[in-house]
Coordinates of C-alpha atoms in Angstrom, one line a residue:
M1 CA 0.0 0.0 0.0
S2 CA 1.5 3.4 -0.9
D3 CA 2.3 6.0 1.7
S4 CA -0.3 8.3 0.2
A5 CA -3.0 5.6 0.4
G6 CA -2.1 4.8 3.9
A7 CA -2.2 8.5 4.9
S8 CA -5.6 8.8 3.2
A9 CA -6.9 5.8 5.1
G10 CA -5.5 6.9 8.4
G11 CA -6.8 10.5 8.0
A12 CA -10.3 9.3 7.5
G13 CA -10.6 7.3 10.6
A14 CA -7.7 7.5 13.0
S15 CA -6.3 11.0 12.8
A16 CA -6.5 12.9 16.2
T17 CA -7.8 15.9 14.2
G18 CA -9.9 13.9 11.7
G19 CA -13.7 14.1 11.0
G20 CA -14.2 10.5 12.3
L21 CA -13.2 11.5 15.8
R22 CA -15.5 14.4 15.7
R23 CA -18.3 12.1 14.6
R24 CA -17.7 9.7 17.4
R25 CA -17.7 12.5 20.0
R26 CA -20.9 13.8 18.5
R27 CA -22.5 10.4 18.8
R28 CA -21.3 10.1 22.4
R29 CA -22.8 13.5 23.2
L30 CA -26.1 12.5 21.6
R31 CA -26.1 9.2 23.6
Y32 CA -25.4 11.1 26.8
A33 CA -28.1 13.6 26.0
G34 CA -30.5 10.9 25.1
G35 CA -29.7 9.1 28.2
G36 CA -30.2 12.3 30.2
V37 CA -33.6 12.9 28.6
A38 CA -34.6 9.3 29.3
V39 CA -33.6 9.6 33.0
L40 CA -35.5 12.9 33.3
G41 CA -38.5 11.2 31.6
V42 CA -38.4 8.3 34.0
V43 CA -38.1 10.8 37.0
A44 CA -40.9 12.9 35.6
V45 CA -43.1 9.8 35.2
G46 CA -42.2 8.6 38.6
V47 CA -42.9 12.0 40.2
G48 CA -46.1 12.3 38.2
W49 CA -47.2 8.8 39.3
A50 CA -46.3 9.5 42.9
V51 CA -48.4 12.7 42.9
Y52 CA -51.3 10.9 41.2
A53 CA -51.1 8.1 43.7
K54 CA -51.0 10.4 46.6
L55 CA -53.9 12.6 45.5
S56 CA -56.0 9.5 44.6
G57 CA -55.1 7.9 48.0
N58 CA -56.3 11.0 49.8
I59 CA -59.9 10.3 48.9
T60 CA -62.0 8.1 51.1
A61 CA -64.4 5.8 49.2
D62 CA -67.8 5.5 50.8
E63 CA -68.2 1.7 50.2
A64 CA -70.8 1.3 52.9
A65 CA -73.1 3.8 51.2
A66 CA -72.7 2.1 47.9
A67 CA -73.7 -1.2 49.4
E68 CA -76.7 0.3 51.1
L69 CA -77.9 2.0 47.9
A70 CA -77.5 -1.2 45.9
R71 CA -79.8 -2.9 48.4
Y72 CA -82.5 -0.4 47.6
E73 CA -81.8 0.0 43.8
K74 CA -85.3 -1.0 42.8
E75 CA -87.0 1.9 44.6
R76 CA -84.6 4.5 43.3
P77 CA -85.6 6.9 40.5
A78 CA -84.1 6.2 37.0
A79 CA -81.7 8.6 35.3
L80 CA -83.7 10.1 32.5
V81 CA -81.1 12.0 30.4
R82 CA -77.9 10.5 29.2
G83 CA -74.9 12.6 30.2
A84 CA -76.6 14.7 32.8
Q85 CA -75.1 14.4 36.3
N86 CA -76.6 15.0 39.8
I87 CA -74.2 15.2 42.7
L88 CA -75.3 15.5 46.3
V89 CA -72.9 17.6 48.3
I90 CA -73.2 17.0 52.0
G91 CA -71.5 19.2 54.6
S92 CA -71.2 17.2 57.8
D93 CA -71.4 18.9 61.3
S94 CA -69.4 16.1 62.9
R95 CA -67.3 17.1 65.8
A96 CA -65.2 13.9 65.5
G97 CA -61.9 14.0 63.8
D98 CA -58.8 16.2 64.2
G99 CA -59.6 19.8 65.0
N100 CA -63.4 19.5 64.8
E101 CA -63.9 19.3 68.6
R102 CA -63.5 23.1 68.9
Y103 CA -66.9 23.5 67.2
G104 CA -68.8 21.7 69.9
R105 CA -69.0 18.5 72.0
D106 CA -68.8 15.2 70.1
T107 CA -72.0 13.3 70.9
G108 CA -71.2 10.4 68.6
T109 CA -73.7 11.5 66.0
E110 CA -73.7 13.9 63.1
R111 CA -76.2 15.7 60.9
S112 CA -75.9 17.3 57.5
D113 CA -75.2 21.0 58.3
T114 CA -75.6 21.8 54.6
T115 CA -76.9 19.7 51.7
I116 CA -76.8 20.8 48.0
L117 CA -78.1 19.0 45.0
L118 CA -75.7 20.0 42.1
H119 CA -77.1 19.3 38.6
L120 CA -74.7 19.4 35.7
A121 CA -76.4 19.7 32.3
A122 CA -75.7 17.0 29.8
D123 CA -74.1 19.5 27.4
R124 CA -72.0 20.9 30.3
K125 CA -73.1 24.5 29.5
S126 CA -74.8 25.1 32.9
A127 CA -74.6 23.9 36.5
T128 CA -77.4 24.4 39.0
A129 CA -76.9 24.1 42.8
V130 CA -80.1 23.7 44.8
S131 CA -79.9 24.0 48.6
L132 CA -82.1 21.6 50.5
P133 CA -82.9 23.2 53.9
R134 CA -81.9 21.1 56.9
D135 CA -85.2 22.0 58.7
L136 CA -87.4 20.9 55.7
M137 CA -90.0 18.3 56.9
V138 CA -89.7 15.2 54.7
D139 CA -90.3 11.5 54.7
V140 CA -87.1 9.7 55.8
P141 CA -87.1 6.0 54.9
G142 CA -86.0 3.2 57.2
C143 CA -82.2 3.2 57.1
H144 CA -79.4 1.0 58.4
R145 CA -77.2 2.5 61.1
P146 CA -73.4 1.8 61.2
D147 CA -74.0 -0.5 64.2
G148 CA -76.2 -2.8 62.1
S149 CA -79.5 -1.7 63.6
R150 CA -82.3 -0.2 61.5
T151 CA -84.4 2.9 61.9
A152 CA -88.1 3.1 61.3
P153 CA -89.5 5.3 58.5
V154 CA -90.4 8.7 60.0
F155 CA -91.6 12.2 59.0
A156 CA -88.8 14.4 60.2
Q157 CA -86.6 17.3 59.3
F158 CA -84.2 16.6 56.4
N159 CA -80.9 16.6 58.3
Y160 CA -82.1 13.8 60.6
A161 CA -81.5 11.4 57.6
F162 CA -77.7 11.8 57.9
E163 CA -77.8 11.1 61.6
A164 CA -80.1 8.1 61.1
G165 CA -78.1 6.4 58.3
G166 CA -75.3 8.5 56.9
S167 CA -74.9 9.5 53.3
A168 CA -76.9 6.6 51.9
C169 CA -80.0 7.6 54.0
T170 CA -79.6 11.2 52.9
I171 CA -79.4 10.2 49.3
R172 CA -82.5 8.0 49.5
T173 CA -84.4 10.8 51.3
A174 CA -83.3 13.4 48.7
E175 CA -84.3 11.1 45.8
K176 CA -87.7 10.4 47.5
L177 CA -88.2 14.1 47.9
T178 CA -87.2 15.2 44.4
G179 CA -87.5 12.2 42.1
V180 CA -84.0 13.1 40.9
R181 CA -81.5 10.2 40.6
V182 CA -78.3 11.0 42.5
D183 CA -75.4 9.8 40.5
H184 CA -72.6 10.8 42.9
H185 CA -72.2 12.2 46.4
V186 CA -69.5 14.1 48.3
V187 CA -69.2 14.5 52.0
V188 CA -67.0 17.4 53.4
D189 CA -66.5 18.1 57.1
F190 CA -65.4 21.4 58.8
Q191 CA -61.7 20.7 58.5
G192 CA -62.0 19.8 54.8
F193 CA -63.8 23.1 54.1
K194 CA -61.2 25.1 55.8
K195 CA -58.3 23.4 54.0
M196 CA -59.9 24.1 50.7
V197 CA -60.2 27.8 51.4
D198 CA -56.7 28.1 52.8
A199 CA -55.3 26.3 49.7
L200 CA -56.8 29.0 47.5
D201 CA -55.2 31.7 49.7
G202 CA -58.6 32.7 50.9
V203 CA -61.9 33.8 49.2
E204 CA -63.2 37.3 49.0
V205 CA -66.7 38.3 50.3
C206 CA -68.5 41.5 50.9
L207 CA -69.8 42.6 54.3
R208 CA -72.3 45.4 54.7
E209 CA -71.4 46.0 58.3
P210 CA -68.5 45.1 60.6
V211 CA -68.8 41.7 62.3
D212 CA -67.9 40.8 65.8
D213 CA -69.2 37.3 66.6
K214 CA -67.5 35.4 69.4
D215 CA -69.5 32.2 68.7
A216 CA -68.4 32.2 65.1
R217 CA -64.9 33.4 65.9
L218 CA -65.3 36.3 63.5
R219 CA -64.1 39.9 63.8
L220 CA -64.1 41.5 60.4
P221 CA -64.4 45.1 58.9
A222 CA -67.1 46.1 56.5
G223 CA -66.5 46.0 52.8
R224 CA -64.6 43.5 50.7
V225 CA -62.7 41.0 52.9
T226 CA -60.6 38.0 52.0
L227 CA -61.5 35.2 54.4
D228 CA -59.1 32.4 55.4
G229 CA -60.4 28.9 56.1
E230 CA -61.3 29.5 59.8
Q231 CA -63.0 32.8 59.0
A232 CA -64.9 31.3 56.0
L233 CA -66.2 28.5 58.1
G234 CA -67.5 31.0 60.7
Y235 CA -69.0 33.1 57.9
V236 CA -71.0 30.3 56.3
R237 CA -72.2 29.0 59.7
A238 CA -72.9 32.2 61.6
R239 CA -76.5 32.9 62.7
K240 CA -76.4 35.6 65.4
T241 CA -74.6 38.6 63.9
L242 CA -74.8 38.2 60.1
G243 CA -78.1 39.0 58.4
D244 CA -81.4 38.5 60.2
G245 CA -80.3 35.3 62.0
S246 CA -82.5 33.1 59.9
D247 CA -81.5 29.8 58.2
T248 CA -82.8 31.4 54.9
D249 CA -80.3 34.2 55.2
R250 CA -77.5 31.7 56.1
M251 CA -78.2 29.6 53.0
D252 CA -78.2 32.8 50.8
R253 CA -74.8 33.6 52.3
Q254 CA -73.5 30.1 51.7
Q255 CA -74.6 30.2 48.1
R256 CA -72.9 33.6 47.5
F257 CA -69.7 32.3 49.1
L258 CA -69.8 29.3 46.8
G259 CA -70.2 31.6 43.9
A260 CA -67.1 33.5 45.0
L261 CA -65.3 30.2 45.5
V262 CA -66.1 29.1 41.9
N263 CA -64.8 32.4 40.6
K264 CA -61.5 31.9 42.5
V265 CA -61.0 28.3 41.3
Q266 CA -61.7 29.3 37.7
S267 CA -59.2 32.2 37.8
N268 CA -56.1 31.6 35.7
D269 CA -53.7 32.1 38.6
V270 CA -55.1 28.9 40.1
L271 CA -56.0 26.5 37.3
L272 CA -52.9 27.4 35.1
N273 CA -50.3 27.5 37.9
P274 CA -49.1 24.1 39.0
V275 CA -47.6 25.6 42.2
K276 CA -51.0 26.9 43.3
L277 CA -53.1 24.0 41.8
Y278 CA -51.3 21.2 43.6
P279 CA -52.1 22.3 47.2
V280 CA -55.7 22.9 46.1
L281 CA -56.0 19.4 44.7
D282 CA -54.2 18.0 47.8
A283 CA -56.6 19.8 50.1
A284 CA -59.7 18.9 48.1
T285 CA -58.9 15.2 47.8
S286 CA -57.9 14.8 51.4
S287 CA -61.1 16.5 52.5
L288 CA -63.5 14.2 50.7
T289 CA -65.5 11.1 51.2
T290 CA -67.2 10.1 48.0
D291 CA -68.9 7.3 46.3
P292 CA -66.5 4.8 44.7
G293 CA -67.1 6.2 41.3
L294 CA -65.5 9.5 42.3
A295 CA -63.0 8.1 44.7
S296 CA -60.0 8.6 42.5
L297 CA -58.2 11.5 40.8
R298 CA -59.4 10.2 37.5
G299 CA -63.0 10.2 38.6
L300 CA -62.8 13.7 40.0
Y301 CA -60.9 14.9 36.9
E302 CA -63.7 13.6 34.6
L303 CA -66.2 15.5 36.7
A304 CA -64.1 18.7 36.8
R305 CA -63.3 18.6 33.1
G306 CA -67.0 19.2 32.4
L307 CA -67.2 22.0 34.9
R308 CA -64.2 24.1 33.9
E309 CA -65.8 25.4 30.6
I310 CA -69.1 26.5 32.2
P311 CA -69.2 30.3 32.3
T312 CA -69.8 31.8 35.7
E313 CA -73.1 33.3 34.7
R314 CA -74.4 29.8 34.0
V315 CA -73.3 28.5 37.5
Q316 CA -76.5 29.1 39.4
F317 CA -77.5 28.8 43.1
L318 CA -81.0 28.7 44.6
T319 CA -82.9 27.2 47.5
V320 CA -85.8 24.8 46.9
P321 CA -89.1 26.7 47.2
R322 CA -90.5 26.3 50.7
E323 CA -92.5 28.0 53.4
S324 CA -93.1 27.6 57.2
Y325 CA -94.5 24.2 58.2
P326 CA -97.9 24.7 59.8
G327 CA -97.2 22.2 62.6
D328 CA -94.0 24.0 63.7
P329 CA -93.1 27.6 62.5
N330 CA -89.4 26.7 63.1
R331 CA -89.6 24.0 60.4
D332 CA -90.2 24.2 56.6
Q333 CA -92.3 22.5 54.0
L334 CA -92.2 22.5 50.2
V335 CA -94.3 25.0 48.3
E336 CA -96.2 23.3 45.5
P337 CA -96.4 23.4 42.5
D338 CA -93.2 25.5 42.5
A339 CA -91.0 22.8 44.0
E340 CA -92.2 20.2 41.6
K341 CA -91.6 22.5 38.6
L342 CA -88.0 22.8 39.7
F343 CA -87.5 19.1 40.3
A344 CA -89.1 18.2 37.0
R345 CA -86.7 20.5 35.2
L346 CA -83.7 18.9 36.9
R347 CA -85.0 15.4 36.1
T348 CA -85.4 16.2 32.4
D349 CA -82.3 18.4 32.1
E350 CA -84.3 21.5 31.1
P351 CA -82.8 25.0 31.8
V352 CA -83.4 26.5 35.2
A353 CA -83.3 30.3 35.3
V354 CA -82.6 32.4 38.4
D355 CA -83.0 36.0 39.3
A356 CA -82.0 38.2 42.2
R357 CA -83.9 37.4 45.4
K358 CA -86.9 39.6 45.5
T359 CA -89.2 37.6 47.8
G360 CA -89.9 38.7 51.3
K361 CA -88.9 36.5 54.3
K362 CA -91.2 35.2 57.0
T363 CA -89.4 34.6 60.2
G364 CA -90.4 31.7 62.4
G365 CA -90.4 31.6 66.2
D366 CA -86.7 31.0 66.4
G367 CA -85.8 33.2 63.4
S368 CA -85.6 30.2 61.0
G369 CA -86.8 32.6 58.3
S370 CA -88.7 30.5 55.8
S371 CA -89.2 32.4 52.6
A372 CA -92.2 32.7 50.4
A373 CA -92.1 30.6 47.2
P374 CA -90.4 32.3 44.3
E375 CA -92.8 32.9 41.4
P376 CA -92.1 33.1 37.7
R377 CA -91.5 36.7 36.5
S378 CA -94.1 36.2 33.8
T379 CA -97.1 33.9 34.0
D380 CA -96.9 33.3 30.2
S381 CA -93.2 32.4 30.2
P382 CA -92.5 28.8 29.3
Q383 CA -89.5 28.8 31.7
P384 CA -90.1 29.7 35.3
T385 CA -87.6 31.9 36.9
F386 CA -86.6 31.1 40.5
S387 CA -85.1 33.4 43.1
G388 CA -81.4 32.9 43.3
N389 CA -78.0 34.1 42.1
T390 CA -75.1 33.2 39.8
A391 CA -71.3 32.9 40.4
A392 CA -70.9 35.9 38.0
E393 CA -72.6 38.4 40.3
D394 CA -70.6 41.0 42.0
I395 CA -70.1 40.0 45.7
C396 CA -70.9 43.6 46.7
G397 CA -73.8 44.0 44.3

């Protein structure tokens, strides 16, 4: 082989300054970079799975309620509209559990402090939250207690159902009352509510007057105020110093607070910021007891995905039409046919319209404040308009 040929052969693959060495170095760099990306990908997947597993593991599945409802499946109403969803949200007044003892003595029982039937339209263009008053007189069916005993059917105030048989009994009572099939349920206690508000860095409300309420642990100025979790709990539960002391006024206040909460959650600085979103998800999931169908991050995500595009003006809050119960002015009863008109629209997924509350309030002997039934604004209107508010309304409006 000639010297020139050898030089040519060596220069192509062996020279310390040749192109072959540069190519090998480039290949090594690509391998290292590819390996680094792969490692980062594995880490990201691992971290993502750990976060997913933690958030899913936070949620408590209400298996007992699922078994109880399955036992009475034949008596439950059918779901009439494919894709529409009805979720019963139950606020428990239990004093059991970490931190809840400060709100009163734990007697070993609990009642539903707040119950809301949330209807999501099949097209996910609207959401309607209907408050069911705790003092509403209803037929509570016979229910199984946690100790295995069974209660007798009774005509009693609505929140007795939760004490008698937990969430399953409350669901069966609500379905018997409304004829609406409850697809899912969520139970939140005092601590869970507070954690949610704190994770959002507070929720803004509007106070017409300063508040100084020792029982509710509230001392606040008038005007726009951002409430932390403890203050928010006092705000939605207070009776003595906010409004007229009635349960009607308290439900109105709760609905307006939930509207402000929806606004806060839908704001870009929460939903689009992972640093802010994670603690909200962590607080929300660790606060919940749900039916098995919702007891995973995936289940909650599927529900939330349909909610996030609903404009705030189509997120509506109202209380079922009711009036004072003749047998006890401190209790309520449904006003018919107004209540049935509302329930029928929920069952068939027809639009529900709300307008600013214009009805007067009748105060019972203890200030329970039953309100007159909201009437349609126009008798010839095909769509009745109920007294209520939307999440888009100005909190100081």
